[in-house]
Structures are given as structure tokens and as C-alpha cells.
Amino acid sequence: MASPRSKSTREKRTVRPPKRFRTEEVLDFLDESDDNCGGGLADSSDSYSESDRSSDSETEITQETTQPSTSSSTSSSGSTSANSSPPSARSTSTDAGWTEATQGEATENQFRFLPKRPPGVQPGYLPENCSAVQAFLCLFTVNIIDSLVNSINRYADIRCQQNNPSRKRSRFASWTPVTRAELYKFFAVMTLINGT
């Protein structure tokens, strides 16, 4: 008996392209899937099994966490007041485990960025006849560029060590450390691409 490995090398696999659907087929499929999800839920409420009842506590917890907090005071007759949320605003649960939640209260961002001056390069700090390169160097100082160069080269060294021995023409075998001038050229090209 031949081993499975030798058998698989002898077999020739034919790769078929993925099936393409027409727009009408996709829309029909989506309509059918929507009908199957929504239509069966109302009918299946009568056939509520004992195993489904065990998940009631999970559903109630989900509903409690998704509802915005409302105060419901009880009057002397024992009924809740009009401040309680109407049934349409409450969360509902389906058999598939999906829950529909109402939109809660929006919270305000408490950590606002309030700079003392407008962000960016300040015209008062630049010389009168400033070139684009000089403005760029105000944002990216030599320390930042050196830090980027060191990080790139350190990462490349790690990748080259992981892929040892590498093939003769691989990108790891032909890697040379990045210099500050190359990084400046890279940023110049990226700026030109973005500006046009």
C-alpha cells in the first residue's frame, strides 16, 4: 500500500475558480436569509423548550446592561409610574442570541486636548526665507530621525537573524542598514505623493 504522501504527489489537483454570483442571486439569498431569521422567531415563541428557559437569566442580564437607567417609582397601588421605559424601547432577545439595544446616553470626553497655541510649526519660529526642508526639520529633529533609523535597523537585524540561513536573493540576505539620508529621501517621496 502506498503512503498518503506519495499518493498526494501523484495526484494532480485542479483548481477551480470561485463561483461568481449574479446580483439577483445575491439579493435573493439575502432576502431568504432575512426571512429565515425574522420570520421563524414569532412562530417559534410557542415552542419554548425547557432548555431555553435556563438562559432567561442571561437574557435579563443583557437587557439590564443595555438599557439606559430609568427611575421607576412604585405608587401606592403597586403599579409602576409613567417614568418606566415603554416595551418598545426595551431590549429584545432572539433565539439566535442576538440582542437589540436602545441607544444609551452619550458620555462626554473628559480628556480634552487644549493646547496653549495652535499645533504645528509656528511661523514665528521659522526664518523669513524658510524652505520646505527647514520647516520639515523643525518637526522631525535629528534625534527623532536617529531614533527611527535605530529602530528600523534593530528590527531588520532581528528579522534577518530569524530567517538565517536565508536564500541568496531574499530581502533578508540583501539587507543593508538604513541611513539618515535614506530616511529623509523616504519622507520627501511620501510628502510629494501626498501633495499631488
XYZ file of C-alpha atoms in Angstrom:
196
model
C 0.000 0.000 0.000
C 1.343 3.409 -0.958
C 1.824 6.058 1.684
C -0.527 9.063 1.661
C 2.355 11.384 0.893
C 3.367 9.611 -2.302
C -0.267 9.345 -3.308
C -0.798 13.088 -2.961
C 2.263 13.877 -5.069
C 0.948 11.725 -7.909
C -2.488 13.263 -7.928
C -2.871 16.366 -9.957
C -5.088 18.927 -8.330
C -7.335 21.036 -10.427
C -8.046 24.430 -9.039
C -11.446 25.752 -9.911
C -12.105 29.467 -9.773
C -14.603 30.536 -7.108
C -18.220 30.592 -8.167
C -19.451 34.034 -9.115
C -22.959 35.095 -8.247
C -25.153 37.466 -10.173
C -26.612 40.460 -8.383
C -30.093 38.962 -8.469
C -28.836 35.741 -6.853
C -27.150 37.644 -4.047
C -30.242 39.768 -3.379
C -32.481 36.684 -3.388
C -30.136 34.930 -0.972
C -30.134 37.924 1.370
C -33.930 38.178 1.242
C -34.268 34.474 2.045
C -31.808 34.679 4.922
C -33.662 37.690 6.361
C -36.949 35.820 6.071
C -35.492 32.775 7.812
C -34.069 34.825 10.671
C -37.011 37.107 11.341
C -39.991 35.026 10.275
C -39.251 31.995 12.379
C -38.882 33.928 15.603
C -42.524 34.842 16.041
C -43.664 31.321 15.195
C -41.165 29.637 17.496
C -42.300 31.517 20.615
C -44.979 28.866 21.232
C -42.433 26.046 21.172
C -40.352 27.394 24.042
C -38.427 24.468 25.491
C -37.117 23.850 29.000
C -33.507 24.263 27.835
C -34.352 27.756 26.571
C -35.689 28.748 29.981
C -32.297 28.160 31.575
C -30.893 31.080 29.585
C -33.510 33.534 30.894
C -31.111 34.911 33.467
C -28.539 35.584 30.748
C -31.149 37.422 28.685
C -32.257 39.506 31.647
C -28.674 40.462 32.447
C -28.123 41.509 28.846
C -31.309 43.544 28.858
C -30.417 45.255 32.107
C -26.970 46.249 30.908
C -28.143 47.553 27.544
C -30.995 49.715 28.822
C -30.365 53.260 29.933
C -31.129 53.692 33.596
C -34.611 54.979 34.303
C -36.132 55.540 37.663
C -39.377 53.689 38.161
C -41.164 54.601 41.307
C -43.979 52.498 42.631
C -47.194 54.213 43.594
C -49.418 53.189 46.493
C -51.464 50.941 44.222
C -48.368 48.888 43.371
C -48.087 49.807 39.679
C -45.047 51.451 38.172
C -45.199 55.102 37.232
C -45.057 56.557 33.746
C -41.292 57.112 34.061
C -40.540 53.476 33.230
C -39.480 52.773 29.675
C -42.142 51.583 27.248
C -41.927 47.992 25.978
C -40.815 49.155 22.526
C -37.729 50.856 23.997
C -36.651 47.806 25.976
C -34.087 45.364 24.665
C -35.353 42.244 22.999
C -33.661 38.892 22.702
C -33.940 36.351 19.927
C -33.334 32.621 19.851
C -30.105 33.169 17.939
C -28.537 35.005 20.875
C -28.664 38.469 19.310
C -29.900 41.314 21.413
C -31.213 44.629 20.243
C -30.273 47.527 22.451
C -31.517 51.050 22.508
C -29.018 53.824 22.194
C -27.790 54.874 25.597
C -26.770 58.246 26.848
C -23.719 59.770 25.227
C -20.807 60.410 27.518
C -18.679 63.488 27.174
C -14.952 63.184 26.580
C -13.303 64.271 29.813
C -9.768 64.337 28.418
C -9.758 67.226 26.005
C -6.707 68.342 24.084
C -6.386 72.050 24.784
C -3.005 73.260 23.534
C -1.786 76.696 24.596
C -1.080 77.582 20.977
C -2.187 76.156 17.618
C -0.460 72.831 16.882
C 2.115 72.563 14.132
C 5.099 74.606 13.052
C 4.783 78.176 14.325
C 5.620 80.795 11.692
C 7.340 82.983 14.302
C 9.975 80.313 14.925
C 10.915 79.906 11.263
C 13.374 82.146 9.428
C 11.901 84.616 6.931
C 13.092 82.791 3.800
C 12.391 79.310 5.117
C 12.424 76.373 2.718
C 10.191 73.327 2.972
C 13.158 71.264 4.185
C 13.818 73.664 7.052
C 10.137 73.547 8.071
C 10.294 69.748 7.925
C 13.393 69.708 10.127
C 11.507 71.749 12.734
C 9.033 68.859 13.059
C 11.497 65.967 12.700
C 14.613 66.814 14.638
C 17.854 64.877 14.264
C 17.067 62.979 17.485
C 13.739 61.748 16.096
C 15.301 60.701 12.781
C 18.149 58.882 14.573
C 15.640 57.094 16.791
C 13.685 55.956 13.717
C 16.872 54.800 11.954
C 17.984 52.816 15.014
C 14.559 51.208 15.429
C 14.333 50.232 11.756
C 17.830 48.740 11.742
C 17.259 46.878 15.027
C 14.020 45.381 13.689
C 15.737 44.372 10.444
C 18.551 42.677 12.395
C 16.024 40.666 14.381
C 14.211 39.616 11.202
C 17.471 38.656 9.491
C 18.506 36.517 12.469
C 15.146 34.760 12.476
C 15.481 33.865 8.804
C 19.031 32.524 8.877
C 20.174 30.892 6.661
C 18.380 32.918 4.045
C 18.363 32.386 0.325
C 20.857 34.207 -1.821
C 18.327 36.622 -3.330
C 15.995 37.088 -0.385
C 15.317 40.528 1.006
C 16.958 39.489 4.269
C 20.226 38.452 2.639
C 20.482 41.718 0.720
C 19.577 43.984 3.666
C 21.806 46.956 4.335
C 21.263 49.243 7.311
C 19.174 52.361 6.712
C 20.912 55.716 6.935
C 19.614 59.117 7.949
C 19.854 60.371 4.336
C 17.729 57.457 3.074
C 15.057 58.198 5.655
C 14.989 61.865 4.621
C 14.550 60.765 0.997
C 11.739 58.415 2.004
C 9.889 61.208 3.819
C 10.402 63.514 0.827
C 8.851 60.974 -1.536
C 5.925 60.378 0.852
C 5.336 64.125 1.116
C 5.381 64.506 -2.670
C 2.973 61.600 -3.114
C 0.619 63.073 -0.532
C 0.796 66.579 -2.003
C -0.084 65.574 -5.548
